[in-house]
């Protein structure tokens, strides 16, 4: 019997070719990665595919011993290289995150009201409120470049100071004539509605940004003209949606700020 007529050898060769093709696909995922995405997001496609390939090594039978050893060596080397790159990037991200962490907490410190400050010093409160706003804006700006533990600490500190500011504003406003109850109710409803719209828009923006990153990675590795044309059109539409959402978020932020100022009696 000729080797090519041996069913076992034919199946083993077919399985080896399939496995080699999957490893090649995995290798293509090590190309350019969007720098503004969190590390776990940047590498999730690679490690999800690597998990799939690991399962193939167990499931594909028959597979010649020499083919398996060679393919496993290629696969293992690829995974080790990506693991080292990810580890290196984590180190750089940690350093970058600490820089943002310190910058944000510096604004939080500036926003704190001293214990011995006059209780009705509205000018000091407005000044410290601007620092608190800056801290929140910096956290939103740098969130994709920060470790989760640093983001959480900054968020908790900002919320704590914001609570103390709100309490002081309530004290100040208690001495001012308030708008009519029905007007307050209307403004409060608007504030809640715009806050929810802002939250949904922020989630949508992040999802579209991730989709755009996936398309860019595909365009960086694909050599199929037809697929590239479709992906390019899809990317243009996705980027248009991103710009529309960003514009909407800016409006929501402005309306939220106006409603908050109205409720504080400014």
Short mmCIF file of C-alpha atoms in Angstrom, two decimals:
data_model
loop_
_atom_site.label_atom_id
_atom_site.label_comp_id
_atom_site.label_asym_id
_atom_site.label_seq_id
_atom_site.Cartn_x
_atom_site.Cartn_y
_atom_site.Cartn_z
CA UNK A 1 0.00 0.00 0.00
CA UNK A 2 1.33 3.41 -0.96
CA UNK A 3 1.70 5.97 1.90
CA UNK A 4 -0.85 8.24 0.21
CA UNK A 5 -3.36 5.38 0.23
CA UNK A 6 -3.01 4.74 3.96
CA UNK A 7 -6.19 6.17 5.63
CA UNK A 8 -4.36 6.87 8.88
CA UNK A 9 -1.59 8.81 7.14
CA UNK A 10 -4.09 10.73 5.00
CA UNK A 11 -6.10 11.80 8.05
CA UNK A 12 -2.97 12.60 10.04
CA UNK A 13 -1.66 14.79 7.23
CA UNK A 14 -5.05 16.51 6.90
CA UNK A 15 -5.17 17.21 10.64
CA UNK A 16 -1.61 18.56 10.63
CA UNK A 17 -2.47 20.95 7.78
CA UNK A 18 -5.58 22.13 9.62
CA UNK A 19 -3.62 22.71 12.81
CA UNK A 20 -0.86 24.56 10.93
CA UNK A 21 -3.50 26.82 9.36
CA UNK A 22 -4.98 27.68 12.76
CA UNK A 23 -1.52 28.50 14.14
CA UNK A 24 -0.96 30.78 11.14
CA UNK A 25 -4.22 32.59 11.93
CA UNK A 26 -3.10 32.94 15.53
CA UNK A 27 0.22 34.41 14.38
CA UNK A 28 -1.64 37.08 12.38
CA UNK A 29 -3.19 38.34 15.63
CA UNK A 30 0.21 39.44 16.92
CA UNK A 31 0.23 42.38 14.50
CA UNK A 32 -0.45 46.04 15.37
CA UNK A 33 -2.75 46.49 18.37
CA UNK A 34 -4.71 49.64 19.21
CA UNK A 35 -2.73 51.46 21.88
CA UNK A 36 -5.78 53.10 23.50
CA UNK A 37 -7.38 49.80 24.56
CA UNK A 38 -6.85 48.11 27.94
CA UNK A 39 -4.31 45.26 27.93
CA UNK A 40 -6.99 42.61 28.56
CA UNK A 41 -8.94 43.88 25.52
CA UNK A 42 -5.88 44.23 23.31
CA UNK A 43 -4.88 40.59 23.75
CA UNK A 44 -8.24 38.86 24.21
CA UNK A 45 -8.55 37.83 20.53
CA UNK A 46 -5.12 36.21 20.61
CA UNK A 47 -5.66 34.25 23.83
CA UNK A 48 -9.18 33.18 22.87
CA UNK A 49 -7.79 31.78 19.62
CA UNK A 50 -4.84 30.21 21.45
CA UNK A 51 -7.30 28.40 23.73
CA UNK A 52 -9.07 27.09 20.62
CA UNK A 53 -5.77 25.84 19.16
CA UNK A 54 -4.89 24.11 22.44
CA UNK A 55 -8.18 22.25 22.19
CA UNK A 56 -7.33 21.18 18.63
CA UNK A 57 -4.08 19.60 19.79
CA UNK A 58 -6.17 17.39 22.08
CA UNK A 59 -9.06 16.76 19.71
CA UNK A 60 -7.43 16.22 16.31
CA UNK A 61 -6.68 12.54 15.87
CA UNK A 62 -4.80 10.95 14.28
CA UNK A 63 -1.74 13.24 14.24
CA UNK A 64 1.79 12.07 13.48
CA UNK A 65 4.13 12.37 16.45
CA UNK A 66 6.75 14.39 14.52
CA UNK A 67 4.09 16.77 13.14
CA UNK A 68 2.61 17.26 16.56
CA UNK A 69 6.00 18.04 18.13
CA UNK A 70 6.88 20.53 15.40
CA UNK A 71 3.51 22.28 15.50
CA UNK A 72 3.45 22.37 19.29
CA UNK A 73 6.91 23.97 19.30
CA UNK A 74 5.72 26.66 16.86
CA UNK A 75 2.56 27.26 18.89
CA UNK A 76 4.37 27.35 22.23
CA UNK A 77 7.06 29.73 20.96
CA UNK A 78 4.38 32.08 19.60
CA UNK A 79 2.48 32.07 22.89
CA UNK A 80 5.64 32.66 24.93
CA UNK A 81 6.62 35.62 22.73
CA UNK A 82 3.18 37.21 23.14
CA UNK A 83 3.20 36.50 26.87
CA UNK A 84 6.53 38.31 27.24
CA UNK A 85 5.27 41.22 25.15
CA UNK A 86 2.12 41.45 27.25
CA UNK A 87 4.17 41.31 30.45
CA UNK A 88 6.42 44.08 29.16
CA UNK A 89 3.43 46.21 28.18
CA UNK A 90 1.89 45.66 31.59
CA UNK A 91 5.05 47.07 33.16
CA UNK A 92 4.88 50.14 30.93
CA UNK A 93 1.14 50.49 31.58
CA UNK A 94 1.73 50.34 35.34
CA UNK A 95 4.21 53.19 35.14
CA UNK A 96 1.88 55.21 32.90
CA UNK A 97 -1.08 54.45 35.16
CA UNK A 98 0.80 55.67 38.23
CA UNK A 99 1.51 58.96 36.49
CA UNK A 100 -2.19 59.49 35.73
CA UNK A 101 -3.08 58.30 39.24
CA UNK A 102 -0.84 60.95 40.84
CA UNK A 103 -2.14 63.69 38.51
CA UNK A 104 -5.78 62.90 39.32
CA UNK A 105 -5.26 62.63 43.07
CA UNK A 106 -3.42 65.95 43.03
CA UNK A 107 -6.63 67.55 41.72
CA UNK A 108 -8.67 65.63 44.30
CA UNK A 109 -6.45 67.05 47.07
CA UNK A 110 -6.95 70.56 45.69
CA UNK A 111 -10.71 69.94 45.69
CA UNK A 112 -10.91 69.04 49.37
CA UNK A 113 -12.42 71.63 51.71
CA UNK A 114 -10.19 72.26 54.77
CA UNK A 115 -11.78 71.33 58.08
CA UNK A 116 -11.29 74.87 59.40
CA UNK A 117 -12.77 76.58 56.33
CA UNK A 118 -15.73 78.94 56.87
CA UNK A 119 -18.94 76.91 56.29
CA UNK A 120 -20.44 79.51 53.92
CA UNK A 121 -17.38 80.38 51.82
CA UNK A 122 -19.06 80.04 48.42
CA UNK A 123 -16.03 81.31 46.50
CA UNK A 124 -13.77 78.64 47.98
CA UNK A 125 -16.39 75.98 47.23
CA UNK A 126 -16.65 77.06 43.58
CA UNK A 127 -12.86 77.08 43.25
CA UNK A 128 -12.51 73.62 44.81
CA UNK A 129 -15.42 72.41 42.70
CA UNK A 130 -13.47 73.24 39.55
CA UNK A 131 -10.55 71.09 40.76
CA UNK A 132 -12.99 68.25 41.44
CA UNK A 133 -14.42 68.60 37.94
CA UNK A 134 -10.91 68.49 36.50
CA UNK A 135 -10.19 65.29 38.44
CA UNK A 136 -13.29 63.64 36.98
CA UNK A 137 -12.41 64.75 33.45
CA UNK A 138 -8.86 63.38 33.80
CA UNK A 139 -10.17 60.03 35.01
CA UNK A 140 -12.50 59.80 32.01
CA UNK A 141 -9.68 60.80 29.66
CA UNK A 142 -7.09 58.35 30.98
CA UNK A 143 -9.26 55.38 31.99
CA UNK A 144 -7.97 53.23 29.10
CA UNK A 145 -4.38 53.86 30.23
CA UNK A 146 -4.86 52.95 33.91
CA UNK A 147 -4.92 49.78 35.95
CA UNK A 148 -8.26 48.82 37.47
CA UNK A 149 -7.04 49.33 41.06
CA UNK A 150 -5.81 52.85 40.27
CA UNK A 151 -9.09 53.76 38.54
CA UNK A 152 -11.13 52.48 41.48
CA UNK A 153 -9.10 54.43 44.04
CA UNK A 154 -9.44 57.63 42.02
CA UNK A 155 -13.17 57.10 41.50
CA UNK A 156 -13.78 56.43 45.22
CA UNK A 157 -11.78 59.50 46.27
CA UNK A 158 -13.61 61.72 43.79
CA UNK A 159 -16.99 60.45 45.00
CA UNK A 160 -16.04 61.05 48.64
CA UNK A 161 -15.04 64.66 47.99
CA UNK A 162 -18.10 65.20 45.78
CA UNK A 163 -20.32 64.07 48.66
CA UNK A 164 -18.74 66.65 50.98
CA UNK A 165 -19.19 69.36 48.34
CA UNK A 166 -22.85 68.44 47.87
CA UNK A 167 -23.42 68.66 51.62
CA UNK A 168 -21.94 72.17 51.73
CA UNK A 169 -24.03 73.25 48.74
CA UNK A 170 -27.14 72.04 50.54
CA UNK A 171 -26.19 74.16 53.54
CA UNK A 172 -25.69 77.22 51.36
CA UNK A 173 -28.88 76.67 49.39
CA UNK A 174 -30.93 76.25 52.57
CA UNK A 175 -30.61 80.02 53.02
CA UNK A 176 -31.73 80.81 49.46
CA UNK A 177 -35.30 80.93 48.15
CA UNK A 178 -35.85 77.75 46.17
CA UNK A 179 -37.64 77.48 42.83
CA UNK A 180 -41.20 76.27 42.81
CA UNK A 181 -41.66 72.60 43.65
CA UNK A 182 -43.01 71.74 40.21
CA UNK A 183 -40.01 73.37 38.53
CA UNK A 184 -37.62 71.47 40.78
CA UNK A 185 -39.40 68.24 39.89
CA UNK A 186 -39.16 69.01 36.18
CA UNK A 187 -35.44 69.83 36.38
CA UNK A 188 -34.77 66.72 38.47
CA UNK A 189 -36.50 64.52 35.89
CA UNK A 190 -34.48 66.13 33.11
CA UNK A 191 -31.29 65.55 35.07
CA UNK A 192 -32.10 61.87 35.64
CA UNK A 193 -33.06 61.41 31.98
CA UNK A 194 -29.93 63.09 30.64
CA UNK A 195 -27.73 61.21 33.11
CA UNK A 196 -29.14 57.89 31.87
CA UNK A 197 -28.73 58.98 28.26
CA UNK A 198 -25.14 59.95 29.01
CA UNK A 199 -24.46 56.54 30.59
CA UNK A 200 -25.91 54.68 27.60
CA UNK A 201 -24.00 56.88 25.15
CA UNK A 202 -20.74 56.26 27.00
CA UNK A 203 -21.29 52.49 26.82
CA UNK A 204 -22.17 52.72 23.13
CA UNK A 205 -19.08 54.83 22.45
CA UNK A 206 -16.81 52.27 24.09
CA UNK A 207 -18.43 49.42 22.12
CA UNK A 208 -18.05 51.24 18.80
CA UNK A 209 -14.42 52.10 19.63
CA UNK A 210 -13.71 48.43 20.31
CA UNK A 211 -15.43 47.47 17.03
CA UNK A 212 -13.34 50.02 15.15
CA UNK A 213 -10.18 48.59 16.72
CA UNK A 214 -11.14 45.07 15.59
CA UNK A 215 -11.74 46.32 12.04
CA UNK A 216 -8.38 48.12 11.96
CA UNK A 217 -6.62 44.95 13.13
CA UNK A 218 -8.37 43.02 10.36
CA UNK A 219 -7.35 45.58 7.75
CA UNK A 220 -3.75 45.37 8.96
CA UNK A 221 -3.61 41.62 8.33
CA UNK A 222 -6.05 40.91 5.46
CA UNK A 223 -4.96 40.58 1.85
CA UNK A 224 -8.42 39.95 0.34
CA UNK A 225 -9.38 43.05 -1.75
CA UNK A 226 -13.12 42.37 -1.51
CA UNK A 227 -13.05 41.92 2.27
CA UNK A 228 -10.79 44.96 2.66
CA UNK A 229 -13.28 47.09 0.71
CA UNK A 230 -16.20 45.95 2.89
CA UNK A 231 -14.20 46.43 6.08
CA UNK A 232 -13.09 49.92 4.99
CA UNK A 233 -16.70 50.95 4.39
CA UNK A 234 -17.72 49.44 7.73
CA UNK A 235 -14.90 51.32 9.48
CA UNK A 236 -15.98 54.63 7.92
CA UNK A 237 -19.56 54.08 9.13
CA UNK A 238 -18.33 53.07 12.60
CA UNK A 239 -16.14 56.17 12.86
CA UNK A 240 -19.11 58.33 11.78
CA UNK A 241 -21.18 56.80 14.57
CA UNK A 242 -18.36 57.42 17.04
CA UNK A 243 -18.25 61.12 16.11
CA UNK A 244 -22.05 61.40 16.40
CA UNK A 245 -22.01 59.78 19.85
CA UNK A 246 -19.17 62.05 21.02
CA UNK A 247 -21.18 65.08 19.93
CA UNK A 248 -24.21 63.76 21.80
CA UNK A 249 -22.15 63.15 24.94
CA UNK A 250 -20.94 66.75 24.87
CA UNK A 251 -24.56 67.93 24.77
CA UNK A 252 -25.55 65.63 27.63
CA UNK A 253 -22.64 66.91 29.73
CA UNK A 254 -23.72 70.51 29.12
CA UNK A 255 -27.37 69.79 29.97
CA UNK A 256 -26.44 67.82 33.10
CA UNK A 257 -24.25 70.68 34.30
CA UNK A 258 -27.04 73.21 33.67
CA UNK A 259 -29.61 71.10 35.55
CA UNK A 260 -27.24 70.59 38.50
CA UNK A 261 -26.60 74.31 38.71
CA UNK A 262 -30.34 75.01 38.59
CA UNK A 263 -31.02 72.58 41.42
CA UNK A 264 -28.28 74.23 43.48
CA UNK A 265 -29.99 77.58 42.95
CA UNK A 266 -27.18 79.16 40.95
#
